[in-house]
mmCIF file of C-alpha atoms and ligand atoms in Angstrom:
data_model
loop_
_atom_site.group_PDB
_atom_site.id
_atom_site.type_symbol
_atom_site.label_atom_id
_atom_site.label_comp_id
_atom_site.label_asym_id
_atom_site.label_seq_id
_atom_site.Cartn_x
_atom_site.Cartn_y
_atom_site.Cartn_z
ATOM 1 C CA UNK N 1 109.091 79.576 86.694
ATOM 2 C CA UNK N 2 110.592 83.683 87.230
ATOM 3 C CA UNK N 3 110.269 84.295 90.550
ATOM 4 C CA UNK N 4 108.451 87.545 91.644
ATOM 5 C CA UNK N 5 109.381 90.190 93.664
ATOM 6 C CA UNK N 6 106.420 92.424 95.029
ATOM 7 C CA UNK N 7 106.984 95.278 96.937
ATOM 8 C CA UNK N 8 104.459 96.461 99.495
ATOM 9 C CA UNK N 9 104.605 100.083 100.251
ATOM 10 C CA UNK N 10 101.953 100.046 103.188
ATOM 11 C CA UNK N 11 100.305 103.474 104.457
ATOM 12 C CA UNK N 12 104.018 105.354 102.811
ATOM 13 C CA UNK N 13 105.122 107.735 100.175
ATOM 14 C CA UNK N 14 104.138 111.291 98.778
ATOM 15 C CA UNK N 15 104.498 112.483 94.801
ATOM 16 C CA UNK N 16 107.859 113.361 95.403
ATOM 17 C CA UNK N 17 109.366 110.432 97.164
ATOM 18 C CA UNK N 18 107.486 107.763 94.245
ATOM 19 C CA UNK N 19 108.750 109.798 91.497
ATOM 20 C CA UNK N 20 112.254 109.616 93.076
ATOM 21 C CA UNK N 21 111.615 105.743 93.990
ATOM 22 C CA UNK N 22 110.059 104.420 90.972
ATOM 23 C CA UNK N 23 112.308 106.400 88.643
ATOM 24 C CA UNK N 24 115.213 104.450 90.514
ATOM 25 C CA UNK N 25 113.666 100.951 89.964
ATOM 26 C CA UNK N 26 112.658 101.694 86.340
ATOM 27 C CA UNK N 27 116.719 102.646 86.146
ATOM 28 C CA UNK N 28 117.711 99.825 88.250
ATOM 29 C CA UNK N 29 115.404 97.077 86.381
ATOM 30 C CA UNK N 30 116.841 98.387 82.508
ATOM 31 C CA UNK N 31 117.654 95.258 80.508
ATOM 32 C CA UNK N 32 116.164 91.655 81.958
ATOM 33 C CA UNK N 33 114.861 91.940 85.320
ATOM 34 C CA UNK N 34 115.653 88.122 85.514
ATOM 35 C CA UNK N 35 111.875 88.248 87.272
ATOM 36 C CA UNK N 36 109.020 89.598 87.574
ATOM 37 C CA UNK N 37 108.448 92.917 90.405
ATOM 38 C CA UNK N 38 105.481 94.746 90.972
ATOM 39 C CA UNK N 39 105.101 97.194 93.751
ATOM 40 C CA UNK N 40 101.962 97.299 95.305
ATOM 41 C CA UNK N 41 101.297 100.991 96.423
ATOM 42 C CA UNK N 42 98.468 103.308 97.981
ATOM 43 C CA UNK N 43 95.434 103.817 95.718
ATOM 44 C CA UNK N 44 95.590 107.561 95.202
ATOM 45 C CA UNK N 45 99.206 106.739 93.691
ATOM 46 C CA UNK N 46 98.135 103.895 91.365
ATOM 47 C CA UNK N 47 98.070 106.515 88.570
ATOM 48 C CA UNK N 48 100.921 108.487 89.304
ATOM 49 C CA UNK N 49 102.865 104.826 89.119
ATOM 50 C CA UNK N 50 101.228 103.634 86.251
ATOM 51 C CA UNK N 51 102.900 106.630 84.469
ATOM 52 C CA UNK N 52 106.233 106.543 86.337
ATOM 53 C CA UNK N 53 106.625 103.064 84.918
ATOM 54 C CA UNK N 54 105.103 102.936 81.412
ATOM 55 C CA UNK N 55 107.278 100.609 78.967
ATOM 56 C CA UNK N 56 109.498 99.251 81.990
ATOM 57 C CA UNK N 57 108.858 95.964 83.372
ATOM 58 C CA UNK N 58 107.796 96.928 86.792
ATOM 59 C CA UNK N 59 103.991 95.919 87.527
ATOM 60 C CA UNK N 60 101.663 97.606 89.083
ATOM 61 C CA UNK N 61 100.120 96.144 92.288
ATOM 62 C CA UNK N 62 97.372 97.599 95.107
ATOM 63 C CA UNK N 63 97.007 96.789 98.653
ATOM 64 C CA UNK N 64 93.507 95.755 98.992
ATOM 65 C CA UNK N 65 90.011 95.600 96.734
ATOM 66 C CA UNK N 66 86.335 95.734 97.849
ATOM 67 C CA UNK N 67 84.754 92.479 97.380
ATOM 68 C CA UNK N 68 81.954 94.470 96.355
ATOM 69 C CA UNK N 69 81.537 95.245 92.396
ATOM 70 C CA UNK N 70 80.261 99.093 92.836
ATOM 71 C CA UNK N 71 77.602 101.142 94.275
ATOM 72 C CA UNK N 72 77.111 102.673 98.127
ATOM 73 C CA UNK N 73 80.395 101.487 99.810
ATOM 74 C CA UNK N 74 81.795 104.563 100.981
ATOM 75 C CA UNK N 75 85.598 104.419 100.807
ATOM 76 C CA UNK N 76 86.113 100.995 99.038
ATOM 77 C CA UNK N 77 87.482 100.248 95.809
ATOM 78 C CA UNK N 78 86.503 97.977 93.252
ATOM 79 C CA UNK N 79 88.485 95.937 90.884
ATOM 80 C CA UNK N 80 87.032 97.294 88.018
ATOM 81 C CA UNK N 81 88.719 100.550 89.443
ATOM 82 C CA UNK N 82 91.971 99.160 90.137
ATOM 83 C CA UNK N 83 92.114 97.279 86.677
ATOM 84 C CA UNK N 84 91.098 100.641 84.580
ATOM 85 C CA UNK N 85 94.829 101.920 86.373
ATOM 86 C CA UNK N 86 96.877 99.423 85.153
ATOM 87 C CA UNK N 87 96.644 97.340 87.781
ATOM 88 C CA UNK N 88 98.081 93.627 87.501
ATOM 89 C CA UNK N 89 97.746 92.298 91.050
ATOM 90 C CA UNK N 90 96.484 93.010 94.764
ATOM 91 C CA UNK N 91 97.210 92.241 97.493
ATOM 92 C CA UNK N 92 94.343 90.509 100.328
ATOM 93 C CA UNK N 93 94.576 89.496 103.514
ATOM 94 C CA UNK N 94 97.213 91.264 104.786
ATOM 95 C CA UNK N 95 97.394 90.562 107.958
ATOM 96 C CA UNK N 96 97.040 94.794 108.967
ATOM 97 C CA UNK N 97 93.859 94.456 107.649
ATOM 98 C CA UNK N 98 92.660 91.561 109.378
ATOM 99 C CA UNK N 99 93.664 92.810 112.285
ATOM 100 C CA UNK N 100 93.260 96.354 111.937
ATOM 101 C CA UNK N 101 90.584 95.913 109.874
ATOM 102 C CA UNK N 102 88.570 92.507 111.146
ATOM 103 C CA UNK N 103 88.837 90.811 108.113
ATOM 104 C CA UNK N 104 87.821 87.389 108.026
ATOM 105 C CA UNK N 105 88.569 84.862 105.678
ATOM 106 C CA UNK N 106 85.391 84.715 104.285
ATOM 107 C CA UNK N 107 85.647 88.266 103.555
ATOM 108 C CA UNK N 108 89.400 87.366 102.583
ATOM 109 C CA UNK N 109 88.564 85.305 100.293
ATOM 110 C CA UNK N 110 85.454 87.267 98.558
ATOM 111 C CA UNK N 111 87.992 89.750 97.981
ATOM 112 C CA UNK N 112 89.987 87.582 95.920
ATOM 113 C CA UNK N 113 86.854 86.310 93.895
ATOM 114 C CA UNK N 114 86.517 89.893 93.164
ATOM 115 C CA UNK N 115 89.757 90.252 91.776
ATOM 116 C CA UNK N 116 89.975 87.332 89.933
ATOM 117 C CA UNK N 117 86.727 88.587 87.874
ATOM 118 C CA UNK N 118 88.099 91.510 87.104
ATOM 119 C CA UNK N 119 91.396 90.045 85.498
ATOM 120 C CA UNK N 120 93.302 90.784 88.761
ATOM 121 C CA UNK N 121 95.751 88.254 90.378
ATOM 122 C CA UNK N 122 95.102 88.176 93.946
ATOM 123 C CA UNK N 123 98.212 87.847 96.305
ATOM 124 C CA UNK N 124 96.541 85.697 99.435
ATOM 125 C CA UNK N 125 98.749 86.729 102.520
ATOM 126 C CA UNK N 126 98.214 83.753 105.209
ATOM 127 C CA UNK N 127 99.868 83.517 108.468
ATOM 128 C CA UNK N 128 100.159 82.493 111.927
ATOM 129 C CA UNK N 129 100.697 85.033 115.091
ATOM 130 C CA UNK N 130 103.370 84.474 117.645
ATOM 131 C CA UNK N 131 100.967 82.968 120.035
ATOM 132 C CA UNK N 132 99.548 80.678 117.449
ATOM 133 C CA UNK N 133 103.150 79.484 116.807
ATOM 134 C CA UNK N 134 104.267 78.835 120.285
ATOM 135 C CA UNK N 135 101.160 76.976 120.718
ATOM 136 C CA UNK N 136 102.266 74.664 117.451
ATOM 137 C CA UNK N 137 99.492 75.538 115.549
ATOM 138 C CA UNK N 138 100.988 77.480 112.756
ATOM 139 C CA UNK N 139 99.557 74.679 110.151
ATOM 140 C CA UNK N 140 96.581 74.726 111.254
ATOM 141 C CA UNK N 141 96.060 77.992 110.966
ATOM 142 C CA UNK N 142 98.038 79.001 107.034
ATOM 143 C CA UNK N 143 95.471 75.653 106.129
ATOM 144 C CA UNK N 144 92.492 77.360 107.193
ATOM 145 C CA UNK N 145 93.010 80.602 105.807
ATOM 146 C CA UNK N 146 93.757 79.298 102.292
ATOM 147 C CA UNK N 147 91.333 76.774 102.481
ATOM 148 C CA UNK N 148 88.664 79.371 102.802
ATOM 149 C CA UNK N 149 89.941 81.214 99.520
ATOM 150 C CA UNK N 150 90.382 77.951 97.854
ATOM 151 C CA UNK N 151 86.519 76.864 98.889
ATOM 152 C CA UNK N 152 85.559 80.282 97.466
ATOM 153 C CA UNK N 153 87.490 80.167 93.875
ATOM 154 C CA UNK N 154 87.300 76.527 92.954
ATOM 155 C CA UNK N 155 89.053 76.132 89.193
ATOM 156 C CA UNK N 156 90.548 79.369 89.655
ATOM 157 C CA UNK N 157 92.505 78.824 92.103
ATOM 158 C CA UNK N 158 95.948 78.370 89.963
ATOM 159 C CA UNK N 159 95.520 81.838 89.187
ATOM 160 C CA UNK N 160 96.325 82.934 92.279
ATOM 161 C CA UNK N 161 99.692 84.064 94.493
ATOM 162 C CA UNK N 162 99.838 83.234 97.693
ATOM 163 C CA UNK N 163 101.779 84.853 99.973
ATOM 164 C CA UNK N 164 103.255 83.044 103.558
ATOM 165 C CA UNK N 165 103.646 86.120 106.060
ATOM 166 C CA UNK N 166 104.521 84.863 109.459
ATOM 167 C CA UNK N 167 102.913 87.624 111.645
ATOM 168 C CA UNK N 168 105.736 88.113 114.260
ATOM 169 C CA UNK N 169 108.191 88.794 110.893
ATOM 170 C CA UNK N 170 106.256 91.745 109.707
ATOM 171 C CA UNK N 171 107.866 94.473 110.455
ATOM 172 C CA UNK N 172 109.496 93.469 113.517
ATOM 173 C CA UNK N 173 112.994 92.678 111.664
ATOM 174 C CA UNK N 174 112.656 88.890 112.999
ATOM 175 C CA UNK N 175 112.880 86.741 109.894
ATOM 176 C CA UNK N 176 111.688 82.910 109.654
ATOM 177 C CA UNK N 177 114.742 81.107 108.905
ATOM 178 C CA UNK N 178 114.881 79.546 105.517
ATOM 179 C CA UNK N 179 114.032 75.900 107.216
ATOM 180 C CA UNK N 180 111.429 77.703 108.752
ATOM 181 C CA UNK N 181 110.085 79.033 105.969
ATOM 182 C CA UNK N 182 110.270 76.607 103.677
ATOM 183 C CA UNK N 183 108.379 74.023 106.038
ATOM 184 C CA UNK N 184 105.161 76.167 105.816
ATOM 185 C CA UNK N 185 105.514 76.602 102.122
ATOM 186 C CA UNK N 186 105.849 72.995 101.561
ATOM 187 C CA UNK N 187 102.529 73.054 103.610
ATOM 188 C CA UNK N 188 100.234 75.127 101.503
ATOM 189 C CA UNK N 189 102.164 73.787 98.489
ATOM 190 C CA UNK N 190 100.539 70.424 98.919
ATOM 191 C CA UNK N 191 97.090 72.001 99.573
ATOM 192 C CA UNK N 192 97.727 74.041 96.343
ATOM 193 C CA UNK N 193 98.333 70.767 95.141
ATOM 194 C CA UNK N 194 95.362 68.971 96.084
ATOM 195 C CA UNK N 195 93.134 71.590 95.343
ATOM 196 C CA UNK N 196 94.190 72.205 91.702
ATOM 197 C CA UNK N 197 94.381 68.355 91.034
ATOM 198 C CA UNK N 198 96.862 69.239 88.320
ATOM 199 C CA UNK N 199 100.418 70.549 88.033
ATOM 200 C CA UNK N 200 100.278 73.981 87.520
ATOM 201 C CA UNK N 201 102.112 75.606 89.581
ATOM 202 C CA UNK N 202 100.899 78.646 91.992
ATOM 203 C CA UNK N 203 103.634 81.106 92.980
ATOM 204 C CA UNK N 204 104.134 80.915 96.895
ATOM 205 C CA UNK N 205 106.102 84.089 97.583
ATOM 206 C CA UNK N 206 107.496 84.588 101.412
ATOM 207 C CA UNK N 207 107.142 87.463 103.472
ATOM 208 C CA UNK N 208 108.348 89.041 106.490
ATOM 209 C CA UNK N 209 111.300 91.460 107.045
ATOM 210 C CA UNK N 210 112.781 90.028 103.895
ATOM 211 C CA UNK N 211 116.000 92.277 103.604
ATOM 212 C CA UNK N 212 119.087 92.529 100.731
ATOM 213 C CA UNK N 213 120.836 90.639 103.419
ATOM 214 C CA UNK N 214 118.614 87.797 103.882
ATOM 215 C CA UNK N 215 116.521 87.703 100.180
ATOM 216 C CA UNK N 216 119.124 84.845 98.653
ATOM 217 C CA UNK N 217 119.267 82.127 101.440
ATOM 218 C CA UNK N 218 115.226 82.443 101.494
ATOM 219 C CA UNK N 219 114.712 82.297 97.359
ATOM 220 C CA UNK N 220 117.389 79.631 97.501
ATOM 221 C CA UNK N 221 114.864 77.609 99.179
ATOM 222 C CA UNK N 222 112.705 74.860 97.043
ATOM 223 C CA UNK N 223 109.257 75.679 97.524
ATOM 224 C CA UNK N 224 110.007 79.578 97.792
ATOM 225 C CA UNK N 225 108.661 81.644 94.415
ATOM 226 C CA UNK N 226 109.360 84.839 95.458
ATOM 227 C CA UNK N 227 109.093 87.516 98.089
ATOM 228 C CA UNK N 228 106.077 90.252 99.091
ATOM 229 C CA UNK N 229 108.522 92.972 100.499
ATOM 230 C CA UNK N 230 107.195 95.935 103.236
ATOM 231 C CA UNK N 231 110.218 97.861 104.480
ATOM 232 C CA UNK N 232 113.109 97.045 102.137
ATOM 233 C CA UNK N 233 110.483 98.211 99.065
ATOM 234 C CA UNK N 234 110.547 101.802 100.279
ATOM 235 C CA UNK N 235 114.414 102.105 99.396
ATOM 236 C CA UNK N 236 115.083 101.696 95.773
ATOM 237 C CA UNK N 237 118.667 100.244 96.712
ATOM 238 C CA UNK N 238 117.577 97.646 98.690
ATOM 239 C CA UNK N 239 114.391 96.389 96.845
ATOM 240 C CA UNK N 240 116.933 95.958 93.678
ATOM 241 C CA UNK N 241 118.917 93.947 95.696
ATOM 242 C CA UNK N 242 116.506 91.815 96.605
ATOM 243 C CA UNK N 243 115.169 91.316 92.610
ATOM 244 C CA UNK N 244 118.923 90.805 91.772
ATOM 245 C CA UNK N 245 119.142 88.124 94.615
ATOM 246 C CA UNK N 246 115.635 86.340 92.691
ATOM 247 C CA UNK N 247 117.427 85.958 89.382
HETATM 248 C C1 PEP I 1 104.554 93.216 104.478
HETATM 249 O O1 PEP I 1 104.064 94.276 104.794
HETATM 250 O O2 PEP I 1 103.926 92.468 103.740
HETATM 251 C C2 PEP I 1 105.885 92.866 104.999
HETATM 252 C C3 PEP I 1 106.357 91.668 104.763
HETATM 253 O O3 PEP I 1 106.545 93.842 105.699
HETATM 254 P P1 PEP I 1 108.090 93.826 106.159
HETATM 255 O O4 PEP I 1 108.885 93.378 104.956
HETATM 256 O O5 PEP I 1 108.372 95.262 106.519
HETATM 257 O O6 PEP I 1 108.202 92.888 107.293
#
């Protein structure tokens, strides 16, 4: 299975800095990637992207989706939207959103249903807080949240990405270690598993100040498909690095 590299650009960027950036990974991607990337950018840049990257292999991704299909939600989003751009996944969950944003996993995993239906692979970001770790509960918690999406999708559920995003390593240059990380993705493998009842295999990409630096010793790691990428993705450099280091 390619592994897959997405890039999350947050709240970052301007016409200028994309065209520079995206021009630089079309460049940097020119022959076989060696796996799939996608970078998942503000909404008001999906088409300026989608242009940017036409007959390369870089995918298009967005940040979030309304759970909603259309009509008076002031501000959201559909799928049907997103999917009109271009758009091959999204991400949910992130955990800025349900904390910034209250996002439940109900709501998490509505979102997802949303995006399925529209022909959109949903990229599930689970994960414990500090707190929640120190108090050993870091299973507990990764379980719940994708059991919630999992409840809400039934068969679909292979058609999702899940993404394992340790709060305290968002951001804060604080990486799990590859034991670490591999431990929880072993985890929500098995409940991927169970809930699928076949083999098929749903990516499980890691995420959390994933650098050039630290990208091989964490893709080295069994149960680890990939990498959702904040910081690193906003310097073309450094997110090639990281792709190279998924080959
Ligand atoms: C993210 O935003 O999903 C993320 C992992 O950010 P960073 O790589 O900057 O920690």
């Amino acid at each position: 299975m390619k592994k897959l590299i997405a890039g999350n650009w947050k709240m970052n960027g301007s016409l200028a800095a994309n065209d520079a950036l995206v021009r630089a990974l079309v460049k940097g991607m020119e022959g076989d990637a060696g796996c799939s990337v996608a970078v998942c950018v503000p909404a008001p840049y999906l088409a300026q992207v989608q242009m940017l990257r036409a007959g390369s292999a870089l995918e298009l991704g967005a940040q979030d989706v309304s759970q909603h299909s259309e009509g008076a939600y002031t501000g959201e989003v559909s799928a049907a939207m997103l999917k009109e751009f271009g758009v091959r996944y999204t991400i949910v969950g992130h955990s800025e959103r349900r904390q910034y944003h209250c996002e439940t996993d109900a709501l998490v995993a509505e979102k997802a249903r949303a995006a399925l239906a529209a022909g959109i692979t949903p990229i599930v970001c689970v994960g414990e807080t500090l707190a929640e770790r120190e108090a050993g509960r870091t299973e507990e918690i990764v379980k719940r949240q994708l059991a919630a999406v999992i409840h809400a999708n039934g068969h679909c559920i292979s058609e999702i990405i899940v993404a394992y995003e340790p709060v305290w390593a968002i951001g804060t240059g604080k990486t799990a270690t590859p034991g670490e990380a591999q431990q929880v993705h072993a985890v929500l493998r098995a409940q991927l598993k169970a809930a699928t009842g076949h083999a098929d295999r749903v990516h499980i990409l890691y995420g959390g100040s994933m650098n050039a630096a630290n990208a091989a010793s964490l893709l080295a790691q069994p149960d680890i498909d990939g990498g959702l990428v904040g910081g690193a993705s906003l310097k073309a450099a450094d997110f090639l690095q990281i792709v190279r280091a998924a080959r």
